[in-house]
Each structure stands twice: as C-alpha cells, then as structure tokens.
Steps between C-alpha positions, in 0.01 A plus 500: 500500500821405331585862397479617863740237628829651634806279520671487845803727537751225562401336175517815287869460413535133565716276286196294415350780286827599321593400149827327419650830374402692814636226722834502310528879531424492872764235564767653273839596649627855442838587345626610841410171664645306207835686520516437875437130433783501240736661749416245768564221251859621437805326652599640843806687357284706259194541722405852613322479832255770607422587135143631500508782240524460126868472399662737249538425126837310497380268777177427312690437177689214672178305536258607231738586214564840345179511287211327686172468313252326728500313828230234537406442864211264585353538152492887510708719265680781688703753297773654716559871454846597383707668763643777280164611366384684812843659551498623141153649545606676819816628330302634203251670730779665702680614185181648356425683824854635522492617138170678561638672808814614317307626201208673671606602851697826498559751773281806533786730411576310177132528408510874563816543292361298212174693505683833506719411203196369314306821566797715393545303177128514429487877560803557276349284226161674527665841475699401189185357341313822580768721340513277192121493471473880528758554227339243270150640560610857428678391181197293397257791552720741304545250216126431486429875493746537212331223303130570564485878550776633278366856482485524888816312589679793669207586728445136597870453576507805728181403690611137541847603609353730765256228615777243540707763678221544757453124531870445565509786751214344696647149482844612619370589845355151549810333361731706722294411808526123438857440638415715800193288573703180465767638738232588760368144486851361542562729798173388660594133459852561638354688798262213573785245484720720718214524751477122514877469548497768772218312670706178505808685630288667768364163614855361517624801702207466740583133551864588575391772741261258671784242541721769649225611739440137597870465577485812720187371678677168564798686651261697723330179610837344587594811699165493683554133587849578636367789709218286631749232602700762688190632678364162602544431869571129457781579269711660772493194726681285249870475477531709183799701384356854506802632310386303194143625546617862523713452188201357318283790614766751390532319166123510448492869593783576257330297228180697559687830478670389178167396353344833601795689348477294182125563476556873555770508231279305261213742561732795430628334179145415389391860562796636301435255218134595496587871495749448213244296307237767559739773378587294192132433437417871533780585256382239250138616533608860444712408196217287357251783548739746332550259208125448470439877508768558233358220285147639540619850409681368192194295398272804547738717300512248212122461517453879476741515205315221318159655575615838369646338190175309454299824523739663252461213251119501534486877443736466205283226344184709550668806345621297202152356449331841526755654263434226243122540530531878453723457198258248351203735549692793351598292198140385447370859527774626263417232245128584526569870442715417197231265368226767541714764327584264217131403453394868494780589256412206278131597496581864422744390232232288332247786507757740355589250231133463404450877487822558309426217257157653431650846453797377299281327245412838347818684608751657267772478761541122517874501453551773759280302742704187438823686573350646817385155611843354427664779707257435788570128479875563513461736797272250676752219448776726637291588809414129554868403472594773754230382737611138466863598561398694813285207623788258430747714697252524788447121485876437507539733798210326678649154431839616631340630823303175535815289449689711758223451759491126426878474534485683833223270630685193375824620669313541831347154465834338403672674790238362740529147351880520540462615863252222563735238356795637703280513811354153475717272289865466596500149362429655159818708534704189572339325206577799276865500610521128428335566162752774419788269593345223289452750212866605524602135503279428197645804321855379572412151379343651187816702433711188546277310258532783246879499534500122465285520186717779355812297568343195333402713199852645475651153527265372230580801280875449547465133408299587190758764398783251546310237302429751225866604486603138488255438218625809309860386542410156375325649197799729430734204526280302262493788249875541526548129448270497195685802351834329551359189338374708204838677463678167511261370234591791272867450571565825672 
C-alpha cells in the first residue's frame, strides 16, 4: 500500500524534495565565512592572513559600517549580534553578583556582634516598656476605682498597690536573670569559636612538627647511607680520600648530636610551657569557681531577702484585709444594735403617748404634764447631742488612726517603688538629670523673657510719659499764647 511505502534513506534529505526556501537556507554563507571572504578580497597591504576567528568591533566597523541592519547572503536575512551586548550582559551579571556578596556576606563574628547588640537593645526596650506599662496600669486601676467605687476607693487602692508590688517583685527576678542568660550564651559561642581556632592552630603545629621530624628522618637516612658506604667492602678498593670520608662521618655524627640536643631542649621547653599553662589554667579555674561561688551566694542572699519581703507583704495584706472585715462586721453589728434599741424606744414611746393621751383627756394636770414633757424633751435633746458629740469625737479619732495607717502603708510602698526604680532604671536617672537641666534652662529663658517684657513695658511707659509731657507743654504754650493775644487785644 501507498501508506506503508518508506522512502530510501539517501533520498530523505535530497535536494530534489526541498523547497526553494530550504535550498536557499542550506546553501547560505555564514557571517564568519562572509567576513573571511571580505578579508581575502582586500589588497595585499591590508590583508590579514591566518584570520579565522571573528574580528573585534573596530575591525568589523571598517567593512560593515558602524550601525549594520541586515546582511543578505544567498537570499537569507542574517542579523549579526552586536559585539557590546554580550559584554554588557556579563558586566551587569558580575556587578549584580558582587553587590549581592558585599551586601549579604558578612563574617561570623560580625553576625554575632550584630545579634548581640540587637538582643541588648531589644531587652532594654522591653524593660522600659514593661516599667511604663506597669505604672500606667496601676494609675489606670486607681483612677477607675476612684470613679466607679467612690465609697471604697481607699481599700481598692491599698489592695491594688499591694498586688502590683507582688507582681513587680516576681517580675524583677526574671528581668534580672535576662542579661546573665544572654552573657552565658555569648560565652558559649565564644568558647565554640575559640575551640575551632585552637583546632586549626593544633593542626598547623602538628604539620610543623611532622616537617621537622621528616627533616630529622632524612638526616638519619643520609647518615645511614654514609655509614653503609664506609662498611661496604668494595668501597675500600677504590682510590678514595678517606680523610674526606672521615670528615663527613664526623660531620654527620656532630649533626646528629646537635639534632638530639635540640630535640631534648625542645622537649624540656615544651614540658615547661605545658606546666606553666597548666598552672595558669588551674589558677583561672580556681578564680572562676570562687567568682561563681560568690555570685551564687550573693544571688541566694538576694533571693532570700526578696522571699522574706514577699512573705512580709503577703502577711501584711492578709492582716489588713482581716482587720477591715472585722471592722465592717463590728460596724454592722453596732448599727443593728442601735436600730433595735431605737425601734424598741419608738414603740414604747408610742404606747406611752397613747396611754398618756387617754389619761390626759380627763386630767386636771394638763399644764403640769406639758411642762414635764417639755423638760423631758429638752433633757432628751441634750443627751442626744452629748451622744452625737461623743460619736463624732470617736469617729474623728478613728479616721485619724486610719489615715496614719494608710500613710505608713503608702510610705512603705513608695519607698519600695523608689528602690525598684534606683535598682532597675539608671537611664531614668540620666533622663531626670537632663530634664532638670532643661527645666533650669527653661526657667532662665523664662526669666530673660520676663525681663525683656518688663524692659519693653518700661520703655513704652517712658515714651508715653515723654509724649504726655510734650503734649502738656504744647497745651501750656498755646494757653500762654492765647492769653498774651487776649492781653494785647485789651491793650495791656
């Protein structure tokens, strides 16, 4: 069948089956061949023999012009690539790679230093934010208690102050341990780096020692060869100057002795260096252990102090709370007793009034009864006023004691806050000093402004006084002139 027919191989790519376009492309001459043809067509003076590669840009510009567009060879359009394009691409790639290396590749030590400074700054910033947040939160809670619970504002302020005291005491331990933790990490990294450096130095020393040992082995081999030459029987039958051989043997022996002496001396020096290093290491280990023990003792002592203070504050808060609850219960019971007594007295008074009103209706002693009731009312009012005065004095005394206890608690809390600020925030002290200096400067500037204003006011006042005097003098002169004119008119 026609579909199963396979064309012979030699006819697959034959010219007979190509189109005109394919035939033109197959017979087209390349740019390289065309430039070689151009060079061969030059006069002998300008011909470059042996030119097989593509010439550089100035040479090409001689023949094709500075801005070639297309070269038509055998009916095919070939667009030559510009020479500078590839160079520019390579240059851009190299510049980009170099910029990336400069910007991103840093040494390990620079990375460590940058990370340490970043951690230190972040820790300092976090601590400042924590202090600011604690102060703002305490102030916010106290203000909210003042606004919402006005009748309990003192109790809420004391409880909240104690709570924030405990919170700050617990947080201070964690905050104080942070720089220590960072320093331990830094020491671990430095120790690792030092270990790597020591490893490299050890490898280098071993290589030097191996070269030295190789040199000694070579000297021994040379000496063995010389001795073997002396001991060989055939060696003695030659006409050899044995004086030279003996000198060589003596020189080799002396060289061996010097090498042995040098090795012995080096061993002694190495042992002494090792013993000195070991003594120094023992001393440093002992000092480090003593410092660690002292630091641990100081940390334990501070921890005990803080724990005891924490227990004291907790006990104090519990005592204050219990005292307030007891006082509240006593006041409620006292008010209930007073209310019961007043209700009983009121009931009895109403019954007595009913009985007396019934008896008084037919009594002949109404006026005497009225006087007696008036006297009782006066006495009762006097007794009530005495009781109220006594209660008021007791209330004043109670308020005074309560204010004294609050002042004492507030003084303790303020003293702790001041110690905490001194303990933790030296930057705040610097800022306060700068603020005081700025305040003094502002006060001096304010005084200067006041003096300047006062001087301006005095100047303005002096000008106004001078103007007024000038005006008065002008008026007086005008009056005098008019009087003289009037006198002259009357002929005086």
